[in-house]
């Protein structure tokens, strides 16, 4: 199920918005009027990669989770849910939603630290930061580092990079990427300095020649593990182990509190250790090895046990790398049971086919049992029962077979996950385990049932309530039917019949990233969407629904050269009239709904890559925009003509207003309004910048729809509503509800005055209503 990889759509999202968002960084100049709103999450639960789950070792039920683009979370035991901790991250430091590592203090559990930063390749304009909190993440202080951090870069599941000395908690280490080595703080993360004696910054990169400047990222130094036995309360721990992303020199050790370091003798080569977990009772350091940094790749690896007393190495791999008939994956997530330290668990990274694998050993790795086993192909048995009642959409639509392909194995749906880099047994409860996947957090509360017999089954269930980690690429709120439909990165999108309830199923076809969605304003059940279909497996990039998204018909053919969804617009009256601007090709129109073999014809007069929209009254009128030039069509998108509009921004979003022919708003480095079908636009003087614009139900006594923007008004950045066609604005969010790089898409609700739906990049969909 590799279609749910987190990174590609997120990377494209940031690359397209980086310049525009910088406009929002101007310091506040005046106090804009505000209105109190209540902000909540549209319930999806999960949706993205959770590379780290961290249990505090001294306080029961104190658990943190880190996401690659959606910030950090803390577990709420009373509600069995997660509390987001970074919703106050604003536009000026949106990269801090990329959570690289978390350390929770074993001496004073109120202390927690987060290493944050999104990208190391220039997409994130800011250096990384170390965030510190003395109230378990309710409030934060921040120290900037002199280099960037990569919460959404290769190797982000390795770790943990942040570590607190369990004997002297004012000492912390941070293992840095990109050649920056090992760093240390002696004042509880207020100041940091490089450990110049550490000898290896890490030379591995997935693809050093990557022209996209992503896979050439070196994960560098990747984890730090203290041996608590070699210190005493208030005195620094003397023995420290550090893992490095280097295929030949991957493990180092200090026995003098970090003053000097040596390469550990006898270590495996050809692989790198993703995790190093120390059993302090029996004196073993367990390591999971992989030949790639992950989280998507990894074709070979091993699990090793290092005896700290005499330096003996023992390979304990469930499937050793030398088993050429069965070894096709590396190893990722690794944990031990602190109540019974000879009990260990490890996860494959990545066993994409037919499912990922988790193994368990109760004798220190001498023997292993597997979470599923082949019986008679294509069937296999499982050591678990899956209960996804809380999150039914995890039963993913079946992927289309390759053209001419044969049915594969009878894989449970859902399986145990993929990209399992974090696997943790509760240190206080041997029955509880959690692991992060590419879409959710799974877990079990009866883990020791696994050991009862060779056929006993644990119960697995989602444990992601409160985590909302989707990249939201488009939203619509029709005047009838479901109040909200979404197009999301990686997991497609949903019909949200009730925003307080987790949807039952995600889109099919086009089950991966969906880029754009639209409905016929005067026939709202007529909905179209486009996405990044897996063309090689027979999936195209366009789908149509005539019943508000309940069922979909996919295209059986599409224009030559299409490489991705692009964006799409449907006529106000429906009736099969659609304009599509896909990636990799030009702009096309259809008059028969777009699903037949002879549907699509090339539009003329409009450049490839243009953004397209439909008028919301006139069923034959469509609009286009690209690089500051505006285009209009009056014949259903067959031909476009460039209008006389000038001085428009080079990058912007625009939308037509429901119920008003030719009425358009454009959001860019300002806000523009047209009432003549784009022949001319007037820039509003009271809006300095806008990312997106949307419309909702008109206020009482008003005839013009409420206008919503994510942008900057009177020197203040935020989410705003105007009830008088832009003459005045009121801020409707506050500094605690900013959501980092949010606002790529926004829409009001045409049925509920004041309600707004806001898309974020990594914190899912949020919605808000005025407080009476």
XYZ file of C-alpha atoms in Angstrom:
772
model
C 0.000 0.000 0.000
C 2.725 2.363 -0.999
C 0.175 4.831 -2.360
C -0.073 6.258 1.143
C 3.477 7.535 1.258
C 3.519 10.817 3.075
C 6.204 12.847 1.448
C 5.512 13.541 -2.250
C 2.265 15.477 -1.983
C 3.444 17.366 1.070
C 6.627 18.409 -0.683
C 4.718 19.723 -3.688
C 2.360 21.613 -1.408
C 5.180 23.488 0.280
C 7.086 24.191 -2.900
C 4.054 25.912 -4.425
C 3.290 28.132 -1.437
C 6.672 29.086 -0.041
C 6.918 32.450 -1.792
C 3.342 33.479 -1.117
C 3.426 32.682 2.568
C 6.395 34.929 3.121
C 4.069 37.853 2.421
C 2.227 36.956 5.620
C 5.243 37.528 7.830
C 4.890 41.308 8.214
C 4.643 42.226 11.911
C 1.190 43.382 13.088
C 0.623 47.075 12.469
C -2.865 47.608 13.858
C -5.363 45.755 16.004
C -7.824 44.164 13.592
C -11.317 43.429 14.900
C -11.708 39.837 16.134
C -14.673 37.594 16.787
C -14.412 34.549 19.087
C -14.782 31.235 17.283
C -14.684 27.633 18.447
C -12.200 25.570 16.407
C -12.433 21.797 16.068
C -11.117 19.046 13.818
C -13.215 17.418 11.136
C -12.929 13.821 12.279
C -10.750 11.564 10.140
C -8.296 10.231 12.755
C -4.852 9.674 11.355
C -4.158 9.951 7.670
C -0.383 10.383 7.723
C 2.927 8.975 8.888
C 3.632 8.758 12.626
C 7.387 8.074 12.791
C 7.774 8.298 16.561
C 5.913 7.211 19.721
C 7.723 7.997 22.971
C 6.754 6.697 26.431
C 8.035 8.426 29.545
C 10.035 5.904 31.578
C 8.976 7.101 35.051
C 5.391 8.369 34.776
C 2.716 5.934 33.610
C 0.490 6.969 30.690
C 2.671 9.910 29.711
C 3.104 9.275 26.004
C 4.032 11.521 23.092
C 3.729 11.027 19.350
C 5.511 12.895 16.605
C 4.332 13.364 13.046
C 6.410 14.350 10.053
C 4.385 17.437 9.069
C 1.642 17.792 11.687
C 3.437 18.549 14.935
C 3.583 16.737 18.266
C 0.842 15.150 20.370
C 0.422 14.051 23.994
C -1.710 11.103 25.069
C -4.798 11.717 27.222
C -5.372 8.527 29.170
C -8.835 9.577 30.379
C -10.212 9.826 26.846
C -7.803 7.463 25.055
C -7.013 10.244 22.638
C -4.176 12.544 21.616
C -3.885 16.264 22.341
C -2.188 18.410 19.649
C 0.630 20.515 21.058
C 1.634 22.772 18.185
C -1.535 24.401 16.870
C -0.090 27.797 17.778
C 2.753 27.460 15.228
C 2.226 30.381 12.877
C 3.146 31.317 9.329
C 6.499 32.756 10.333
C 7.814 29.382 11.510
C 5.503 26.889 9.810
C 8.374 24.422 9.517
C 8.106 23.778 13.236
C 5.142 21.539 12.434
C 7.777 19.077 11.204
C 8.539 17.082 14.331
C 12.004 15.519 14.025
C 12.321 14.105 17.531
C 10.806 14.183 21.016
C 12.443 13.598 24.397
C 10.398 13.231 27.577
C 12.291 13.732 30.835
C 12.632 10.617 33.036
C 13.742 12.726 36.022
C 11.106 15.469 35.833
C 8.231 14.216 33.650
C 6.856 17.742 33.284
C 9.749 18.504 30.951
C 9.477 17.657 27.277
C 11.625 18.690 24.324
C 10.933 18.750 20.589
C 13.383 19.136 17.715
C 11.405 20.791 14.917
C 11.903 21.776 11.304
C 10.339 20.604 8.060
C 12.964 20.501 5.299
C 16.724 20.748 4.955
C 16.802 21.465 1.206
C 15.644 25.073 1.136
C 11.881 24.589 0.994
C 11.664 25.574 4.649
C 13.197 29.067 4.870
C 13.969 28.829 8.594
C 16.582 26.984 10.610
C 15.440 24.264 12.939
C 14.583 24.808 16.582
C 14.640 22.966 19.881
C 11.379 23.579 21.710
C 11.301 23.074 25.476
C 8.358 22.865 27.836
C 8.068 22.510 31.603
C 4.322 21.732 31.503
C 4.211 18.684 29.216
C 3.825 20.713 26.062
C 1.105 23.152 27.017
C 3.500 26.067 26.527
C 6.879 26.290 24.835
C 10.118 28.246 24.777
C 12.369 27.934 21.755
C 16.058 27.936 20.893
C 17.086 28.309 17.247
C 19.772 26.066 15.835
C 22.322 27.238 13.248
C 21.098 24.725 10.660
C 17.902 23.308 9.204
C 16.049 20.220 10.418
C 14.070 17.758 8.310
C 10.903 16.374 9.855
C 9.723 15.357 6.389
C 13.062 14.249 4.949
C 14.437 10.729 4.343
C 15.400 8.895 7.513
C 12.809 10.692 9.633
C 11.778 7.462 11.339
C 15.264 6.762 12.689
C 15.891 7.784 16.250
C 15.197 9.171 18.671
C 17.637 11.962 17.879
C 16.903 13.913 21.073
C 17.953 12.238 24.314
C 18.011 13.339 27.967
C 20.632 12.080 30.388
C 18.587 9.903 32.793
C 20.932 10.730 35.682
C 21.503 14.434 35.077
C 18.535 15.773 33.162
C 20.056 19.170 32.404
C 22.198 17.354 29.820
C 20.671 16.633 26.418
C 22.092 15.447 23.120
C 20.773 16.057 19.636
C 21.863 13.893 16.695
C 21.823 16.112 13.602
C 21.565 15.427 9.880
C 23.293 16.967 6.855
C 26.806 16.834 8.194
C 26.158 18.789 11.389
C 27.171 15.977 13.718
C 26.335 15.590 17.389
C 25.189 18.479 19.604
C 24.950 18.860 23.364
C 23.212 21.093 25.884
C 24.085 21.301 29.563
C 21.387 23.810 30.543
C 18.160 21.949 29.728
C 18.187 22.814 26.012
C 18.522 26.582 26.382
C 21.902 26.657 24.620
C 23.612 24.121 22.384
C 27.128 23.457 21.138
C 28.577 20.889 18.779
C 30.405 17.889 20.225
C 33.571 18.415 18.186
C 35.109 15.184 19.435
C 32.421 13.079 17.800
C 34.153 11.566 14.765
C 31.473 10.817 12.142
C 28.746 13.062 10.727
C 27.299 10.260 8.552
C 27.936 9.870 4.840
C 24.897 7.902 3.658
C 22.328 9.374 1.270
C 19.670 7.463 -0.613
C 20.567 9.113 -3.924
C 23.450 11.594 -3.749
C 22.669 12.744 -7.294
C 18.964 13.440 -6.843
C 18.137 16.428 -9.039
C 15.067 17.146 -6.893
C 17.320 17.839 -3.911
C 15.436 15.453 -1.644
C 16.834 11.909 -1.751
C 20.360 13.345 -1.535
C 19.649 14.306 2.080
C 22.101 12.586 4.486
C 20.263 11.555 7.696
C 23.595 11.946 9.495
C 23.728 11.125 13.196
C 20.415 9.473 13.998
C 20.014 8.363 17.633
C 21.467 8.596 21.131
C 21.047 5.983 23.903
C 22.318 6.406 27.477
C 23.383 3.536 29.726
C 21.884 4.744 32.992
C 23.877 2.196 34.988
C 27.062 4.187 34.349
C 25.996 7.274 36.276
C 24.216 8.242 39.468
C 21.535 10.729 40.387
C 22.844 14.223 39.682
C 25.982 12.941 37.968
C 26.322 12.594 34.218
C 25.946 9.199 32.612
C 29.313 7.988 31.380
C 28.446 5.416 28.708
C 26.551 6.695 25.691
C 25.813 4.952 22.387
C 25.219 6.883 19.169
C 23.948 5.571 15.836
C 25.101 7.036 12.521
C 23.705 6.704 8.986
C 26.874 5.154 7.585
C 26.973 1.689 6.032
C 30.453 0.951 7.375
C 30.732 2.915 10.619
C 27.300 3.017 12.212
C 27.776 2.704 15.974
C 29.922 4.750 18.367
C 30.427 4.683 22.097
C 31.674 7.011 24.821
C 32.658 5.835 28.287
C 33.642 9.241 29.660
C 30.421 11.204 29.455
C 30.833 12.215 25.821
C 34.362 13.604 26.033
C 35.790 10.977 23.675
C 34.270 8.479 21.263
C 35.281 5.202 19.652
C 33.815 3.070 16.905
C 32.271 -0.020 18.519
C 34.354 -3.052 17.580
C 32.741 -5.920 15.656
C 29.709 -3.958 14.464
C 27.827 -5.104 11.350
C 28.655 -3.387 8.079
C 26.633 -2.893 4.941
C 23.709 -1.662 7.030
C 22.838 1.163 9.414
C 21.082 0.961 12.760
C 17.689 2.663 12.724
C 17.152 2.175 16.453
C 19.233 1.224 19.472
C 17.340 0.052 22.581
C 19.220 -0.819 25.763
C 18.152 -3.563 28.169
C 19.768 -2.273 31.349
C 18.764 -5.343 33.364
C 20.575 -7.921 31.260
C 23.096 -5.573 29.645
C 22.170 -5.896 25.987
C 21.912 -3.212 23.348
C 19.411 -4.307 20.690
C 19.729 -2.785 17.219
C 17.518 -2.938 14.130
C 19.507 -2.636 10.897
C 18.478 -1.652 7.396
C 20.343 -1.005 4.157
C 18.356 2.205 3.533
C 17.239 5.160 5.613
C 13.507 4.689 5.104
C 10.711 5.220 5.609
C 9.720 3.988 2.130
C 12.696 1.872 1.248
C 14.704 -0.922 2.798
C 15.335 -4.229 1.078
C 17.681 -6.015 3.480
C 18.677 -5.876 7.114
C 19.285 -7.660 10.396
C 18.600 -7.478 14.117
C 21.629 -7.645 16.393
C 22.218 -7.972 20.135
C 25.341 -6.377 21.570
C 26.525 -7.492 25.013
C 27.712 -4.352 26.789
C 29.827 -6.309 29.301
C 32.162 -8.091 26.880
C 31.431 -6.583 23.461
C 30.002 -9.776 21.988
C 27.736 -9.437 18.949
C 24.918 -11.912 18.200
C 22.716 -11.779 15.118
C 19.135 -12.501 16.198
C 17.258 -11.582 13.022
C 13.867 -13.272 12.599
C 14.868 -13.541 8.921
C 18.617 -12.994 8.513
C 19.902 -11.029 5.569
C 21.765 -14.132 4.435
C 18.470 -15.952 3.815
C 18.259 -15.009 0.163
C 15.024 -16.920 -0.350
C 13.069 -15.007 2.299
C 14.890 -11.745 3.076
C 13.404 -8.878 1.072
C 13.107 -6.198 3.747
C 15.105 -4.378 6.359
C 14.158 -3.777 9.979
C 12.693 -0.657 11.571
C 10.620 -0.416 14.746
C 12.212 -2.063 17.792
C 11.149 -2.294 21.432
C 11.651 -4.270 24.621
C 9.243 -4.972 27.469
C 10.665 -3.084 30.445
C 8.717 -5.386 32.783
C 10.261 -8.448 31.107
C 13.354 -7.198 29.251
C 13.988 -10.497 27.455
C 10.753 -9.876 25.560
C 11.485 -7.909 22.415
C 9.559 -6.984 19.280
C 10.737 -5.782 15.879
C 9.026 -4.665 12.674
C 9.952 -5.099 9.035
C 10.823 -1.986 7.048
C 9.489 -2.322 4.487
C 7.611 -5.488 3.691
C 5.143 -4.000 1.229
C 3.944 -7.400 0.075
C 1.637 -8.816 1.153
C 1.722 -6.887 4.435
C 4.210 -5.555 6.904
C 5.501 -7.946 9.543
C 5.944 -7.717 13.305
C 7.818 -10.389 15.261
C 7.891 -11.099 18.987
C 10.446 -12.974 21.074
C 10.207 -13.818 24.766
C 13.747 -15.197 25.027
C 15.943 -12.348 23.889
C 15.736 -13.163 20.205
C 16.615 -16.848 20.321
C 13.251 -17.710 18.781
C 10.559 -15.545 17.206
C 6.861 -15.723 16.448
C 5.354 -13.821 13.550
C 2.175 -11.758 13.466
C 1.007 -13.603 10.359
C 1.991 -16.819 8.600
C 1.318 -18.393 5.242
C -0.977 -21.392 5.356
C -1.638 -22.336 1.752
C -1.078 -19.565 -0.764
C -2.924 -17.301 -1.329
C -4.168 -17.698 2.254
C -2.492 -16.958 5.537
C -3.338 -16.934 9.224
C -2.890 -14.059 11.663
C -1.979 -13.736 15.307
C -4.422 -10.866 15.601
C -8.034 -9.799 15.282
C -8.440 -6.343 13.746
C -11.110 -4.033 15.133
C -11.375 -0.799 13.119
C -14.804 0.238 14.353
C -13.351 3.564 15.476
C -11.832 4.256 12.071
C -13.615 2.214 9.375
C -11.995 3.959 6.395
C -8.774 2.099 7.190
C -10.323 -0.722 5.216
C -8.939 0.695 2.025
C -10.540 0.255 -1.391
C -8.883 -2.614 -3.242
C -6.148 -1.514 -5.575
C -6.796 -2.236 -9.250
C -4.889 -5.190 -10.609
C -2.177 -4.473 -13.139
C -3.440 -4.800 -16.653
C -3.457 -8.531 -17.294
C -2.452 -9.229 -13.683
C -3.538 -12.129 -11.514
C -5.191 -11.903 -8.105
C -2.701 -11.754 -5.266
C -2.802 -13.197 -1.762
C -5.879 -12.885 0.428
C -4.424 -10.073 2.499
C -6.404 -8.908 5.537
C -7.786 -5.422 5.007
C -6.508 -3.539 6.838
C -3.246 -5.236 7.641
C -0.809 -4.246 10.358
C 0.423 -1.223 8.417
C 3.502 -0.031 6.568
C 6.481 2.240 7.294
C 6.591 0.905 10.873
C 9.521 2.838 12.340
C 8.091 3.278 15.820
C 7.042 0.215 17.827
C 6.747 0.662 21.584
C 5.640 -1.544 24.482
C 4.339 0.473 27.421
C 7.128 0.375 30.064
C 4.486 0.067 32.799
C 2.017 -2.253 31.096
C 3.194 -5.337 29.235
C -0.215 -5.656 27.620
C -0.123 -2.309 25.821
C 1.769 -1.720 22.605
C 1.542 1.050 20.013
C 3.086 1.449 16.597
C 3.026 4.206 14.010
C 2.240 3.543 10.361
C 1.855 5.541 7.174
C -1.789 6.204 7.978
C -2.505 5.763 11.679
C -1.382 4.548 15.086
C -2.264 0.929 15.720
C -2.068 -0.769 19.080
C -3.232 -3.512 21.385
C -4.233 -3.697 25.031
C -3.898 -7.487 25.363
C -0.430 -7.997 23.939
C 0.621 -10.851 26.241
C -2.198 -12.967 24.787
C 0.238 -13.424 21.890
C 2.301 -15.714 24.162
C -0.507 -18.000 25.300
C -0.273 -20.433 22.400
C 0.897 -20.699 18.808
C -2.556 -19.668 17.584
C -3.626 -17.120 20.203
C -4.675 -13.746 18.796
C -4.282 -10.250 20.160
C -6.819 -7.532 19.338
C -5.449 -4.676 17.267
C -7.280 -1.374 17.004
C -6.564 2.169 15.857
C -5.203 4.385 18.617
C -5.154 7.605 16.634
C -8.119 9.512 18.053
C -7.129 13.185 18.139
C -4.350 12.829 15.567
C -5.406 14.567 12.364
C -2.559 14.422 9.885
C -3.867 14.870 6.391
C -2.581 17.255 3.745
C -5.721 19.015 2.552
C -5.609 20.000 -1.112
C -9.219 21.018 -1.818
C -12.572 21.388 -0.060
C -16.142 21.944 -1.232
C -19.313 22.594 0.744
C -22.360 22.180 -1.534
C -25.739 23.735 -0.731
C -27.344 20.285 -0.396
C -26.192 16.765 0.390
C -23.176 16.209 2.630
C -21.909 19.474 4.147
C -18.285 18.825 3.177
C -16.272 16.862 0.624
C -12.493 16.770 0.710
C -9.597 16.076 -1.624
C -6.584 14.933 0.373
C -2.997 13.991 -0.144
C -2.197 10.284 0.007
C -5.560 8.926 1.190
C -7.823 10.414 -1.501
C -10.615 12.159 0.335
C -14.024 11.692 1.872
C -17.676 12.559 1.899
C -18.071 14.102 5.350
C -21.765 13.545 6.039
C -21.138 14.502 9.671
C -17.924 16.365 10.477
C -17.973 14.975 14.030
C -17.919 11.355 12.825
C -15.064 9.462 11.191
C -15.983 8.644 7.563
C -16.707 5.063 6.619
C -14.653 4.858 3.452
C -12.296 6.923 1.354
C -12.548 7.555 -2.361
C -12.446 4.932 -5.061
C -11.286 5.080 -7.805
C -8.245 7.397 -7.558
C -7.434 6.149 -4.088
C -4.143 8.043 -3.718
C -3.568 11.778 -3.707
C -6.573 13.784 -4.924
C -5.806 17.300 -6.097
C -9.072 19.039 -6.947
C -12.819 18.615 -6.501
C -15.818 20.615 -7.777
C -19.602 20.389 -7.933
C -22.242 21.823 -10.223
C -23.569 24.818 -8.324
C -27.129 24.441 -9.638
C -27.083 20.627 -9.475
C -24.964 19.924 -6.375
C -25.116 16.147 -6.584
C -22.994 16.326 -9.736
C -19.400 16.178 -8.484
C -16.056 15.699 -10.228
C -12.585 15.171 -8.824
C -9.098 14.549 -10.143
C -6.046 12.968 -8.580
C -2.756 11.236 -9.083
C -3.978 7.860 -10.258
C -1.655 4.909 -10.634
C -1.776 4.843 -14.417
C 0.499 1.810 -14.660
C -2.050 -0.237 -12.723
C -4.992 0.853 -14.848
C -6.152 3.738 -12.660
C -6.847 7.032 -14.411
C -6.926 10.520 -12.943
C -10.562 11.570 -13.242
C -13.789 10.459 -11.525
C -17.440 11.561 -11.673
C -20.312 11.211 -9.225
C -23.958 12.024 -9.883
C -25.093 11.366 -6.317
C -23.027 13.716 -4.196
C -20.023 11.433 -3.898
C -21.789 8.292 -2.708
C -20.549 6.385 -5.748
C -18.046 7.230 -8.450
C -17.398 6.367 -12.059
C -13.799 6.501 -13.162
C -12.533 7.517 -16.564
C -11.739 4.711 -18.989
C -9.457 6.951 -21.071
C -7.803 10.323 -20.697
C -5.744 12.776 -22.734
C -2.268 11.694 -23.735
C 0.551 12.862 -21.520
C -1.388 13.203 -18.256
C 0.913 12.682 -15.278
C -1.232 13.952 -12.421
C -4.580 15.332 -11.405
C -4.071 19.067 -11.792
C -7.374 20.833 -11.237
C -10.905 20.538 -12.551
C -14.088 22.627 -12.918
C -17.638 21.514 -13.667
C -20.330 23.639 -15.258
C -22.804 25.326 -12.929
C -25.552 23.274 -14.529
C -23.669 19.987 -14.717
C -24.884 18.113 -17.756
C -21.484 16.672 -18.606
C -19.731 20.005 -19.250
C -16.335 19.869 -17.521
C -12.974 21.578 -18.003
C -9.845 19.794 -16.808
C -6.295 21.094 -16.532
C -4.250 17.984 -15.708
C -0.547 17.832 -14.969
C 1.660 16.938 -17.901
C -0.768 17.977 -20.624
C -2.832 20.953 -21.795
C -6.335 22.077 -20.863
C -9.244 19.905 -22.005
C -13.029 20.025 -22.062
C -15.786 17.462 -22.321
C -19.524 17.592 -22.879
C -20.308 14.016 -21.880
C -19.056 13.717 -18.310
C -15.472 12.755 -18.999
C -15.734 9.017 -18.400
C -16.146 7.713 -21.965
C -13.267 6.774 -24.272
C -13.864 9.752 -26.552
C -14.568 12.287 -23.831
C -11.744 14.788 -23.849
C -10.897 17.408 -26.462
C -8.183 20.045 -26.283
C -9.290 23.559 -25.346
C -7.748 26.421 -27.284
C -6.534 29.836 -26.181
C -5.401 28.803 -22.714
C -1.925 27.613 -21.682
C -1.120 24.221 -20.166
C -1.071 24.251 -16.381
C -3.696 26.972 -16.030
C -5.971 26.972 -13.011
C -9.580 26.520 -14.172
C -12.909 27.407 -12.537
C -16.537 27.541 -13.565
C -18.974 30.398 -13.262
C -21.511 29.510 -10.596
C -24.565 30.727 -12.569
C -23.845 30.551 -16.295
C -23.396 26.911 -17.293
C -21.361 27.688 -20.404
C -18.843 30.064 -18.840
C -15.460 28.935 -17.511
C -12.374 30.829 -16.379
C -8.627 30.237 -16.332
C -5.569 31.825 -14.755
C -1.806 31.384 -15.047
C 1.211 33.613 -14.420
C -0.780 36.803 -13.911
C -2.991 36.370 -17.001
C -6.730 35.707 -16.873
C -8.777 33.790 -19.443
C -12.502 33.426 -20.102
C -14.621 30.974 -22.097
C -18.262 31.373 -23.061
C -18.698 28.057 -24.893
C -18.167 25.435 -22.219
C -14.373 25.619 -22.270
C -13.892 24.862 -25.945
C -12.093 28.159 -26.531
C -10.664 30.706 -24.112
C -9.787 34.345 -24.647
C -7.336 36.303 -22.539
C -9.083 39.205 -20.829
C -7.761 42.734 -20.446
C -7.181 42.326 -16.693
C -3.711 43.565 -15.722
C -1.407 43.769 -12.696
C -2.593 40.461 -11.298
C -0.215 38.441 -9.115
C 1.831 35.686 -10.762
C 0.546 33.078 -8.304
C -2.991 33.132 -6.939
C -6.173 31.187 -6.338
C -9.514 32.392 -7.589
C -13.137 31.321 -7.235
C -16.485 32.422 -8.630
C -19.241 33.532 -6.268
C -22.408 31.402 -6.002
C -25.556 33.078 -7.286
C -23.760 35.940 -9.067
C -22.731 35.565 -12.678
C -19.292 36.917 -13.483
C -18.448 37.647 -9.834
C -14.924 36.496 -8.954
C -12.420 36.855 -6.119
C -8.690 36.206 -6.480
C -6.335 35.577 -3.539
C -2.623 36.158 -4.023
C -0.235 38.727 -2.534
C -3.436 40.699 -2.050
C -7.139 40.215 -2.727
C -8.788 41.169 -6.030
C -12.463 41.372 -6.977
C -14.102 41.251 -10.400
C -17.785 41.683 -11.244
C -17.407 41.464 -15.047
C -16.208 37.889 -15.591
C -12.579 38.804 -15.180
C -12.441 41.596 -17.742
C -10.960 43.700 -14.942
C -10.122 43.258 -11.253
C -9.969 45.747 -8.394
C -7.451 45.183 -5.639
C -8.762 45.694 -2.096
C -6.744 48.202 -0.123
C -7.468 46.619 3.255
C -6.024 43.150 2.506
C -2.257 42.884 2.226
C -2.102 39.180 1.368
C -4.327 36.177 0.890
C -3.673 32.507 0.276
C -7.202 31.346 -0.485
C -10.783 32.557 -0.657
C -14.155 30.901 -0.107
C -17.821 31.710 0.444
C -20.509 30.838 2.965
C -24.051 31.679 3.940
C -24.838 35.396 3.985
C -25.295 37.137 7.322
C -28.775 38.066 8.443
C -29.876 41.134 6.516
C -27.199 40.680 3.862
C -27.631 39.426 0.303
C -23.971 38.933 -0.529
C -22.400 35.669 0.666
C -19.940 35.766 3.539
C -16.405 35.873 2.149
C -13.628 33.986 3.957
C -9.905 34.338 3.401
C -6.728 33.025 4.924
C -4.381 35.969 4.727
C -3.320 39.277 6.224
C -5.582 42.225 7.000
C -4.438 45.478 8.579
C -1.060 43.937 9.342
C -2.484 40.894 11.136
C -2.230 37.368 9.742
C -5.060 34.903 10.247
C -8.427 33.687 9.001
C -10.957 36.413 8.233
C -14.627 36.835 7.344
C -16.341 39.702 5.571
C -20.114 40.077 5.579
C -20.142 43.145 3.318
C -18.309 42.067 0.176
C -14.869 42.905 1.524
C -15.445 46.411 2.845
C -14.695 45.291 6.403
C -13.113 42.183 7.864
C -13.145 40.379 11.185
C -10.484 37.936 12.326
C -12.077 34.639 13.323
C -9.097 32.608 14.517
C -6.713 33.365 17.380
C -3.052 32.817 18.113
C -3.732 29.365 19.568
C -5.398 28.144 16.363
C -3.032 28.900 13.505
C -2.010 25.391 12.341
C 1.297 26.300 10.730
C 1.151 26.333 6.950
C -2.631 26.307 6.724
C -5.126 27.915 4.396
C -4.274 26.444 1.006
C -8.000 25.801 0.730
C -10.891 27.406 2.557
C -14.646 27.425 2.179
C -17.637 28.605 4.118
C -20.782 26.575 4.600
C -23.738 27.776 2.470
C -26.193 26.426 5.043
C -24.683 27.587 8.356
C -23.843 31.251 8.723
C -20.316 31.896 9.977
C -19.061 28.335 9.650
C -15.705 27.950 7.914
C -13.746 24.891 6.817
C -9.986 25.333 6.639
C -7.461 22.993 5.064
C -4.047 22.545 6.641
C -0.916 20.790 5.505
C -0.518 18.155 8.162
C -3.171 19.014 10.773
C -6.107 17.810 8.725
C -9.321 19.746 8.165
C -10.450 22.129 10.876
C -13.788 23.868 11.105
C -15.035 26.711 13.229
C -18.278 28.344 14.303
C -18.877 31.721 15.951
C -19.270 31.621 19.722
C -22.782 32.959 20.401
